[in-house]
């Protein structure tokens, strides 16, 4: 196989056969309940050093409650897929959980820049599309996929992209390595106790993120009866056998929105932005993560039912999601 | 009879870009910022049927105006779409050649339309200022037939050498450079829009070329705000300043919080087709 | 690019850039009505010599009315993708429309066997999965995709599959060429006049078939209002800009089933099987295709409202499709 | 106390296969025929929770019995599935290693478990008899961890050399042959089930090996119906004939039209664990 050119960046090396063996040996094929607390899910399925992909981000249907639990449990040396992510990456870096980031797009401020300059975090440049595409490759069980971008740019040079000759036409084409993260975190609208999951609305890559990952944790706004779920099989986008943990987390996307259900809490997003500007991320994390023992407690103590009701009431568009 | 009009540099960039858009073409934009605002403005004022695709998988939505304040995280952004898909799917549609124009913002642009949205500074590991990253720009600039780039007219933005090439223009400008790098044939940057100028690209050399000028600016004004000298087109067209209607729609309906359109204020005195610069705010903060 | 081994079969060569140019120059990006008769759709968009892919088959949600129209218009020298197809291939061969078949699985009887032995039709062996996968590659705008089967078998030898070294691991892996058919035929449950289409139920590859093709003809049980369609954007699986023709064809899948709407006409399927056994395909085609000028006339003359009502009434399962 | 029981060869193949299936494993079957009937029988009688995937994209359906007459084209086949997907999606799940067993029927099998479902005859272009093609078998036999093959015990089915290898077993039987051909590691044929026998494969040589025998048949009976000699396992197990319950469920609930279970009749006299062949129909048509 002649490689015409290749980037020099570090990347999580694909190994489809090793991934297959993991799936064979660890996945539950029978219908068993996977409902557990966020604490148990993160404790059991996220280890220091893991590669973590999450979909989508703190703004829209992101697994925000799960990410706060990762911080609360002080996971370390994570490598994250920052495809289309907001201040999630900042929080994880500020909390010292992350030391490598594959970048598609993320909100960057002084927290990440300082961490990079001080050598506490290493960045690897890709793009949003390239990262979701690498997850797609991982979700197809392949070692790589050809793609028709990245070529010619510095992203090519500093990433794990290669340029080969198309075996059919002989013309040059790029390939990127599949990504099979150790952990996939997806926040969903509804799922049953086994993990059959529905996701409503346009989305980044909820399916690829779940299907490519070794360990899959879903947080869900609602756990619905499996018989009811089976009345609409086309709505199931993630099948139960891919799922290791189901965490019941109403407002699990807070402070982001779950379209059709509640609006983003813009006030909170501003508070987080200001915390970074003022160098007060520690205080922010203390308040929103460490001072409480759970997502539920955070909602009760720091958000309050009144605000939750407002966020719900203000999301007037239900069409296409819940009607 | 003269009239005084005041608008931001970004409002000019957005309105100029929006006037390049047609209802029978398909557009691909990042999820927010000036490109999306320009598309919404075109759709509201001139081309209600215009369809666009967003990198989050939204296909041809019908955002009802006034737009919600934080559109990037609002269900209004994908309201009454033709389809809700995902990020991979829409980039496949671009890869298949369905998408005529990509619309993007850039931190730095070079003379071949390559651009940077990753960092400025001495080295990747040591950024002076780090930005969000390529985002969806690399794929949009590679896969759509033509790319419209939006940026401010500043020397630090039109650079001889990018600190990092996040997304491709014509690469080194040689014939077939994009194809040799694996990108689809016959694609590339089409226009670069600033508050002072519109550039296209010379078909032979692939170098950026001044095509149109704001009525209150000169060629020298433009060149003064570039690290390199652009080619000058055979007949320079004149850019119209934003109309009262455009500004009103932008401010009252499309970007009601002013998050996107804010920038340095420009005040001009209009007299028929002529315009005289009254005042141009210069501010590092506006960039 | 070192190719370790390769099959020797003929295949429609992939050319993503030529496909892109076709799409750029021929597709309507604006919202214009594409509603037309089956006669006009087939006349305008199917040419002699075209490669035709259809999804799925005469048994389940197949574009049966469109295929009969192809026969009625005596299209010639077609090359078809017989992935998961029933007696459609037999009908097309019996009518002299087809001279090349890429085989996944098809119902084979004396019509196809005799045509093959007499040199009137050439078969190329793939598999159901490989054919839908080649369409997937075509629908991604790629020239090829790696895949982890076909290798080692006679399908590899007699097809256009190649064995290369994975550029990441160096391990051997197969690749198959993308398929961008000239024509894609898909029967859908609902679409609007622009071609935004909904397909209900498990399916073979309706989306890949449409997105990979140069020219796309939809037949649809129902044309629905575009505003109504936009109330449920997640149900749209084929976007309007890929579609060239929308043919309103209630019972367009007859004699097959459209799940949730009407049952397959088993009596008819038996009649067609018997016609082949008895060497009477000409009579079968005369009755069901040539003696009528349209699908609608066929339904009225040869099926009858009474039977149509029965087929509808007997499809008692609506769940997941229409409720 | 003896009892006489009559069943078809295919009913024996189906019941034997169904007894190999467990509720906590995941199965991949073609859309119809003996493999699907075997899965439905196992689900109905022993493992109601058993989940299977069909190549048309149906994931873990709950077919209500009695099954509709033409299941291959009936909505009942995908009733109350966990998910409705498409053909590519379910093969990706197999490619990822989620599917434990593929269940398939074959026209010809060779000593390494490679099989044919394309044609018999002198050459691809000149078939004596042409069949439907590889269908989904090539991918199922390549991507699932283990494959269960169902076929009749006939010399023309167990051949020294396949007329066409539609789908892979252990290829030439050499170590790593599948991996060198690009197939996933550690996969391959696991059992071959006929009306007379169950075969497994020798771990070292990858050759087919007799593992179990119908109580009314001998090793010689089996070998007489093969073109090559199989290995013989260390201790031959005994296959139970279909029980009254199995036959009743098969005929009255799973395959009510008899399209799949039809074949040559076998009549045995049962006496405890022993069985004596009373009559075995031989018919070309039953194949």
CSV table of N, CA and C in Angstrom, one decimal, chain C residues 40-153:
chain,number,residue,atom,x,y,z
C,40,UNK,N,-44.2,10.1,-18.3
C,40,UNK,CA,-43.3,11.2,-18.5
C,40,UNK,C,-42.0,10.9,-17.8
C,41,UNK,N,-42.1,10.5,-16.5
C,41,UNK,CA,-40.9,10.2,-15.7
C,41,UNK,C,-40.0,9.2,-16.3
C,42,UNK,N,-40.5,8.1,-16.8
C,42,UNK,CA,-39.7,7.1,-17.4
C,42,UNK,C,-39.1,7.5,-18.7
C,43,UNK,N,-40.0,8.2,-19.5
C,43,UNK,CA,-39.5,8.7,-20.8
C,43,UNK,C,-38.4,9.7,-20.7
C,44,UNK,N,-38.5,10.6,-19.7
C,44,UNK,CA,-37.5,11.6,-19.6
C,44,UNK,C,-36.2,11.1,-18.9
C,45,UNK,N,-36.4,10.2,-17.9
C,45,UNK,CA,-35.2,10.0,-17.1
C,45,UNK,C,-34.6,8.6,-17.2
C,46,UNK,N,-35.2,7.7,-18.0
C,46,UNK,CA,-34.6,6.4,-18.2
C,46,UNK,C,-34.2,6.3,-19.7
C,47,UNK,N,-32.9,6.1,-20.0
C,47,UNK,CA,-32.5,5.9,-21.4
C,47,UNK,C,-32.0,4.5,-21.6
C,48,UNK,N,-32.0,4.1,-22.8
C,48,UNK,CA,-31.4,2.8,-23.2
C,48,UNK,C,-30.0,2.8,-22.7
C,49,UNK,N,-29.5,1.7,-22.2
C,49,UNK,CA,-28.1,1.6,-21.8
C,49,UNK,C,-27.9,2.1,-20.4
C,50,UNK,N,-28.9,2.7,-19.7
C,50,UNK,CA,-28.7,3.2,-18.3
C,50,UNK,C,-28.5,2.0,-17.3
C,51,UNK,N,-27.7,2.4,-16.3
C,51,UNK,CA,-27.7,1.5,-15.1
C,51,UNK,C,-28.8,1.9,-14.2
C,52,UNK,N,-29.6,1.0,-13.8
C,52,UNK,CA,-30.8,1.2,-13.0
C,52,UNK,C,-30.7,0.5,-11.7
C,53,UNK,N,-30.9,1.2,-10.6
C,53,UNK,CA,-31.0,0.6,-9.3
C,53,UNK,C,-32.4,0.9,-8.7
C,54,UNK,N,-33.0,-0.1,-8.1
C,54,UNK,CA,-34.3,0.2,-7.5
C,54,UNK,C,-34.4,-0.4,-6.1
C,55,UNK,N,-35.2,0.2,-5.3
C,55,UNK,CA,-35.4,-0.3,-4.0
C,55,UNK,C,-36.8,-0.3,-3.6
C,56,UNK,N,-37.3,-1.4,-3.1
C,56,UNK,CA,-36.6,-2.6,-2.8
C,56,UNK,C,-36.9,-3.7,-3.8
C,57,UNK,N,-38.1,-4.2,-3.8
C,57,UNK,CA,-38.5,-5.2,-4.8
C,57,UNK,C,-40.0,-5.4,-4.9
C,58,UNK,N,-40.4,-6.2,-5.8
C,58,UNK,CA,-41.8,-6.4,-6.0
C,58,UNK,C,-42.6,-6.9,-4.8
C,59,UNK,N,-41.9,-7.5,-3.8
C,59,UNK,CA,-42.6,-8.0,-2.7
C,59,UNK,C,-42.9,-7.0,-1.6
C,60,UNK,N,-41.9,-6.1,-1.4
C,60,UNK,CA,-42.1,-5.1,-0.3
C,60,UNK,C,-41.7,-3.7,-0.8
C,61,UNK,N,-42.7,-2.8,-0.8
C,61,UNK,CA,-42.5,-1.4,-1.1
C,61,UNK,C,-41.5,-1.2,-2.3
C,62,UNK,N,-41.7,-2.0,-3.3
C,62,UNK,CA,-40.9,-1.8,-4.5
C,62,UNK,C,-41.6,-0.9,-5.5
C,63,UNK,N,-40.8,-0.3,-6.4
C,63,UNK,CA,-41.3,0.6,-7.4
C,63,UNK,C,-41.9,-0.1,-8.6
C,64,UNK,N,-42.9,-1.0,-8.3
C,64,UNK,CA,-43.4,-1.9,-9.3
C,64,UNK,C,-44.1,-1.2,-10.5
C,65,UNK,N,-44.8,-0.2,-10.2
C,65,UNK,CA,-45.5,0.6,-11.3
C,65,UNK,C,-44.5,1.2,-12.2
C,66,UNK,N,-43.4,1.7,-11.7
C,66,UNK,CA,-42.3,2.3,-12.5
C,66,UNK,C,-41.6,1.3,-13.3
C,67,UNK,N,-41.4,0.1,-12.8
C,67,UNK,CA,-40.8,-1.0,-13.5
C,67,UNK,C,-41.6,-1.5,-14.6
C,68,UNK,N,-42.9,-1.6,-14.4
C,68,UNK,CA,-43.8,-2.0,-15.5
C,68,UNK,C,-43.8,-0.9,-16.6
C,69,UNK,N,-43.7,0.4,-16.2
C,69,UNK,CA,-43.6,1.4,-17.2
C,69,UNK,C,-42.3,1.3,-18.1
C,70,UNK,N,-41.2,1.0,-17.4
C,70,UNK,CA,-40.0,0.7,-18.1
C,70,UNK,C,-40.2,-0.3,-19.2
C,71,UNK,N,-40.9,-1.4,-18.8
C,71,UNK,CA,-41.1,-2.5,-19.8
C,71,UNK,C,-42.1,-2.0,-20.9
C,72,UNK,N,-43.1,-1.2,-20.5
C,72,UNK,CA,-44.1,-0.7,-21.5
C,72,UNK,C,-43.4,0.2,-22.5
C,73,UNK,N,-42.4,0.9,-22.1
C,73,UNK,CA,-41.7,1.8,-23.0
C,73,UNK,C,-40.5,1.1,-23.7
C,74,UNK,N,-40.4,-0.2,-23.5
C,74,UNK,CA,-39.4,-1.0,-24.2
C,74,UNK,C,-38.0,-0.4,-24.1
C,75,UNK,N,-37.6,0.0,-22.9
C,75,UNK,CA,-36.2,0.4,-22.7
C,75,UNK,C,-35.3,-0.8,-22.9
C,76,UNK,N,-34.1,-0.5,-23.4
C,76,UNK,CA,-33.2,-1.6,-23.8
C,76,UNK,C,-31.8,-1.5,-23.2
C,77,UNK,N,-31.2,-2.6,-23.1
C,77,UNK,CA,-29.8,-2.7,-22.7
C,77,UNK,C,-29.5,-2.1,-21.3
C,78,UNK,N,-30.5,-2.2,-20.4
C,78,UNK,CA,-30.3,-1.7,-19.1
C,78,UNK,C,-29.4,-2.6,-18.3
C,79,UNK,N,-28.7,-2.1,-17.4
C,79,UNK,CA,-27.9,-2.8,-16.4
C,79,UNK,C,-28.5,-2.6,-15.1
C,80,UNK,N,-28.9,-3.7,-14.4
C,80,UNK,CA,-29.6,-3.5,-13.1
C,80,UNK,C,-28.9,-4.0,-11.9
C,81,UNK,N,-29.1,-3.4,-10.8
C,81,UNK,CA,-28.6,-3.8,-9.5
C,81,UNK,C,-29.7,-4.7,-8.9
C,82,UNK,N,-29.4,-6.1,-9.0
C,82,UNK,CA,-30.4,-7.0,-8.5
C,82,UNK,C,-30.1,-7.4,-7.1
C,83,UNK,N,-30.1,-6.4,-6.2
C,83,UNK,CA,-29.9,-6.6,-4.8
C,83,UNK,C,-31.2,-6.9,-4.2
C,84,UNK,N,-31.4,-8.1,-3.7
C,84,UNK,CA,-32.5,-8.4,-2.9
C,84,UNK,C,-33.8,-8.1,-3.8
C,85,UNK,N,-33.9,-8.8,-4.9
C,85,UNK,CA,-35.0,-8.6,-5.8
C,85,UNK,C,-35.7,-9.9,-6.1
C,86,UNK,N,-37.0,-9.8,-6.4
C,86,UNK,CA,-37.8,-10.9,-6.6
C,86,UNK,C,-38.0,-11.2,-8.1
C,87,UNK,N,-39.2,-11.3,-8.5
C,87,UNK,CA,-39.4,-11.6,-10.0
C,87,UNK,C,-39.3,-10.4,-10.9
C,88,UNK,N,-38.9,-9.3,-10.3
C,88,UNK,CA,-38.7,-8.1,-11.1
C,88,UNK,C,-37.6,-8.3,-12.2
C,89,UNK,N,-36.5,-8.9,-11.8
C,89,UNK,CA,-35.4,-9.2,-12.7
C,89,UNK,C,-35.9,-10.1,-13.8
C,90,UNK,N,-36.7,-11.1,-13.5
C,90,UNK,CA,-37.3,-12.0,-14.5
C,90,UNK,C,-38.1,-11.2,-15.5
C,91,UNK,N,-39.0,-10.4,-15.0
C,91,UNK,CA,-39.9,-9.6,-15.9
C,91,UNK,C,-39.1,-8.7,-16.8
C,92,UNK,N,-38.1,-8.1,-16.3
C,92,UNK,CA,-37.3,-7.2,-17.1
C,92,UNK,C,-36.5,-7.9,-18.2
C,93,UNK,N,-36.0,-9.1,-17.8
C,93,UNK,CA,-35.2,-9.9,-18.7
C,93,UNK,C,-36.2,-10.5,-19.8
C,94,UNK,N,-37.3,-11.0,-19.3
C,94,UNK,CA,-38.3,-11.6,-20.2
C,94,UNK,C,-38.7,-10.5,-21.3
C,95,UNK,N,-38.8,-9.3,-20.8
C,95,UNK,CA,-39.3,-8.2,-21.7
C,95,UNK,C,-38.1,-7.7,-22.6
C,96,UNK,N,-36.9,-8.2,-22.4
C,96,UNK,CA,-35.8,-7.8,-23.2
C,96,UNK,C,-35.2,-6.5,-22.9
C,97,UNK,N,-35.5,-6.0,-21.7
C,97,UNK,CA,-35.0,-4.7,-21.3
C,97,UNK,C,-33.6,-4.7,-20.8
C,98,UNK,N,-33.2,-5.8,-20.3
C,98,UNK,CA,-31.9,-5.9,-19.5
C,98,UNK,C,-30.9,-6.8,-20.1
C,99,UNK,N,-29.7,-6.4,-20.2
C,99,UNK,CA,-28.6,-7.3,-20.6
C,99,UNK,C,-27.5,-7.5,-19.7
C,100,UNK,N,-27.5,-6.7,-18.6
C,100,UNK,CA,-26.5,-7.0,-17.5
C,100,UNK,C,-27.1,-6.9,-16.1
C,101,UNK,N,-26.8,-7.8,-15.3
C,101,UNK,CA,-27.3,-7.9,-13.9
C,101,UNK,C,-26.2,-8.0,-12.9
C,102,UNK,N,-26.1,-7.1,-12.0
C,102,UNK,CA,-25.2,-7.3,-10.8
C,102,UNK,C,-26.1,-8.0,-9.8
C,103,UNK,N,-25.7,-9.2,-9.3
C,103,UNK,CA,-26.5,-10.0,-8.5
C,103,UNK,C,-26.1,-9.9,-7.0
C,104,UNK,N,-27.1,-9.6,-6.2
C,104,UNK,CA,-27.1,-9.8,-4.8
C,104,UNK,C,-27.8,-11.1,-4.5
C,105,UNK,N,-29.2,-10.9,-4.6
C,105,UNK,CA,-30.0,-12.1,-4.6
C,105,UNK,C,-31.2,-11.8,-5.5
C,106,UNK,N,-31.6,-12.7,-6.3
C,106,UNK,CA,-32.8,-12.5,-7.1
C,106,UNK,C,-33.5,-13.8,-7.3
C,107,UNK,N,-34.8,-13.8,-7.5
C,107,UNK,CA,-35.5,-15.0,-7.9
C,107,UNK,C,-35.1,-15.4,-9.3
C,108,UNK,N,-34.6,-16.6,-9.4
C,108,UNK,CA,-34.1,-17.1,-10.7
C,108,UNK,C,-34.9,-18.3,-11.2
C,109,UNK,N,-35.4,-18.2,-12.4
C,109,UNK,CA,-36.0,-19.4,-13.0
C,109,UNK,C,-35.5,-19.5,-14.4
C,110,UNK,N,-36.4,-20.2,-15.2
C,110,UNK,CA,-35.9,-20.5,-16.5
C,110,UNK,C,-35.7,-19.2,-17.4
C,111,UNK,N,-36.4,-18.2,-17.1
C,111,UNK,CA,-36.3,-17.0,-18.0
C,111,UNK,C,-34.8,-16.4,-17.9
C,112,UNK,N,-34.3,-16.2,-16.7
C,112,UNK,CA,-33.0,-15.7,-16.6
C,112,UNK,C,-31.9,-16.7,-17.0
C,113,UNK,N,-32.1,-18.0,-16.6
C,113,UNK,CA,-31.1,-19.0,-16.9
C,113,UNK,C,-31.0,-19.1,-18.4
C,114,UNK,N,-32.1,-19.2,-19.1
C,114,UNK,CA,-32.1,-19.3,-20.6
C,114,UNK,C,-31.4,-18.1,-21.2
C,115,UNK,N,-31.8,-16.9,-20.7
C,115,UNK,CA,-31.2,-15.7,-21.3
C,115,UNK,C,-29.7,-15.7,-21.1
C,116,UNK,N,-29.3,-16.2,-19.9
C,116,UNK,CA,-27.8,-16.3,-19.6
C,116,UNK,C,-27.2,-17.3,-20.6
C,117,UNK,N,-27.8,-18.4,-20.7
C,117,UNK,CA,-27.2,-19.5,-21.6
C,117,UNK,C,-27.1,-19.0,-23.0
C,118,UNK,N,-28.1,-18.2,-23.4
C,118,UNK,CA,-28.1,-17.8,-24.8
C,118,UNK,C,-27.3,-16.5,-25.0
C,119,UNK,N,-26.7,-16.0,-24.0
C,119,UNK,CA,-25.9,-14.8,-24.1
C,119,UNK,C,-26.6,-13.5,-24.2
C,120,UNK,N,-27.9,-13.5,-23.8
C,120,UNK,CA,-28.7,-12.3,-23.9
C,120,UNK,C,-28.5,-11.5,-22.6
C,121,UNK,N,-28.1,-12.1,-21.6
C,121,UNK,CA,-27.9,-11.4,-20.3
C,121,UNK,C,-26.6,-11.9,-19.6
C,122,UNK,N,-25.9,-10.9,-19.1
C,122,UNK,CA,-24.6,-11.2,-18.5
C,122,UNK,C,-24.8,-11.0,-17.0
C,123,UNK,N,-24.4,-11.9,-16.1
C,123,UNK,CA,-24.5,-11.8,-14.7
C,123,UNK,C,-23.2,-11.4,-14.1
C,124,UNK,N,-23.2,-10.6,-13.0
C,124,UNK,CA,-22.0,-10.3,-12.3
C,124,UNK,C,-22.3,-10.5,-10.8
C,125,UNK,N,-21.6,-11.4,-10.2
C,125,UNK,CA,-21.9,-11.8,-8.8
C,125,UNK,C,-21.4,-10.9,-7.8
C,126,UNK,N,-22.2,-10.4,-6.9
C,126,UNK,CA,-21.8,-9.6,-5.7
C,126,UNK,C,-22.5,-10.3,-4.5
C,127,UNK,N,-23.1,-9.5,-3.7
C,127,UNK,CA,-24.0,-10.0,-2.6
C,127,UNK,C,-25.0,-8.9,-2.3
C,128,UNK,N,-26.0,-9.2,-1.6
C,128,UNK,CA,-27.0,-8.1,-1.2
C,128,UNK,C,-26.2,-7.0,-0.5
C,129,UNK,N,-25.4,-7.4,0.5
C,129,UNK,CA,-24.7,-6.4,1.3
C,129,UNK,C,-23.8,-5.6,0.5
C,130,UNK,N,-23.0,-6.3,-0.4
C,130,UNK,CA,-22.0,-5.6,-1.2
C,130,UNK,C,-22.7,-4.6,-2.1
C,131,UNK,N,-23.9,-4.9,-2.7
C,131,UNK,CA,-24.5,-4.0,-3.6
C,131,UNK,C,-25.1,-2.8,-2.9
C,132,UNK,N,-25.7,-3.0,-1.7
C,132,UNK,CA,-26.2,-1.9,-0.9
C,132,UNK,C,-25.0,-1.0,-0.4
C,133,UNK,N,-23.9,-1.7,-0.2
C,133,UNK,CA,-22.7,-1.0,0.3
C,133,UNK,C,-22.1,-0.2,-0.8
C,134,UNK,N,-22.1,-0.7,-2.0
C,134,UNK,CA,-21.6,0.0,-3.2
C,134,UNK,C,-22.4,1.3,-3.4
C,135,UNK,N,-23.7,1.1,-3.2
C,135,UNK,CA,-24.6,2.3,-3.3
C,135,UNK,C,-24.3,3.3,-2.2
C,136,UNK,N,-24.1,2.7,-1.0
C,136,UNK,CA,-23.7,3.6,0.1
C,136,UNK,C,-22.5,4.4,-0.3
C,137,UNK,N,-21.4,3.8,-0.8
C,137,UNK,CA,-20.2,4.5,-1.2
C,137,UNK,C,-20.6,5.6,-2.2
C,138,UNK,N,-21.5,5.2,-3.2
C,138,UNK,CA,-21.9,6.2,-4.1
C,138,UNK,C,-22.6,7.4,-3.5
C,139,UNK,N,-23.4,7.1,-2.5
C,139,UNK,CA,-24.2,8.1,-1.8
C,139,UNK,C,-23.3,9.0,-0.9
C,140,UNK,N,-22.1,8.6,-0.6
C,140,UNK,CA,-21.2,9.4,0.2
C,140,UNK,C,-20.3,10.2,-0.7
C,141,UNK,N,-20.4,10.1,-2.0
C,141,UNK,CA,-19.6,10.8,-2.9
C,141,UNK,C,-18.1,10.3,-3.0
C,142,UNK,N,-17.9,9.0,-2.6
C,142,UNK,CA,-16.6,8.5,-2.6
C,142,UNK,C,-16.4,7.5,-3.8
C,143,UNK,N,-15.1,7.3,-4.1
C,143,UNK,CA,-14.9,6.3,-5.2
C,143,UNK,C,-14.9,4.9,-4.8
C,144,UNK,N,-14.7,4.6,-3.5
C,144,UNK,CA,-14.6,3.2,-3.0
C,144,UNK,C,-14.8,3.2,-1.5
C,145,UNK,N,-15.1,2.1,-1.0
C,145,UNK,CA,-15.1,1.9,0.5
C,145,UNK,C,-14.4,0.6,0.8
C,146,UNK,N,-13.7,0.6,1.9
C,146,UNK,CA,-13.2,-0.7,2.4
C,146,UNK,C,-14.4,-1.5,3.0
C,147,UNK,N,-14.3,-2.8,2.9
C,147,UNK,CA,-15.3,-3.7,3.5
C,147,UNK,C,-14.6,-5.0,4.0
C,148,UNK,N,-15.3,-5.6,4.9
C,148,UNK,CA,-14.6,-6.8,5.6
C,148,UNK,C,-15.2,-8.1,5.2
C,149,UNK,N,-15.8,-8.1,4.0
C,149,UNK,CA,-16.2,-9.4,3.5
C,149,UNK,C,-15.9,-9.5,2.0
C,150,UNK,N,-16.4,-10.5,1.3
C,150,UNK,CA,-16.2,-10.9,-0.1
C,150,UNK,C,-14.8,-11.6,-0.3
C,151,UNK,N,-13.8,-11.2,0.5
C,151,UNK,CA,-12.5,-11.7,0.4
C,151,UNK,C,-12.4,-13.2,0.4
C,152,UNK,N,-11.6,-13.8,-0.4
C,152,UNK,CA,-11.3,-15.3,-0.3
C,152,UNK,C,-12.3,-16.1,-1.1
C,153,UNK,N,-13.4,-15.5,-1.5
C,153,UNK,CA,-14.5,-16.3,-2.2
C,153,UNK,C,-14.4,-16.1,-3.7
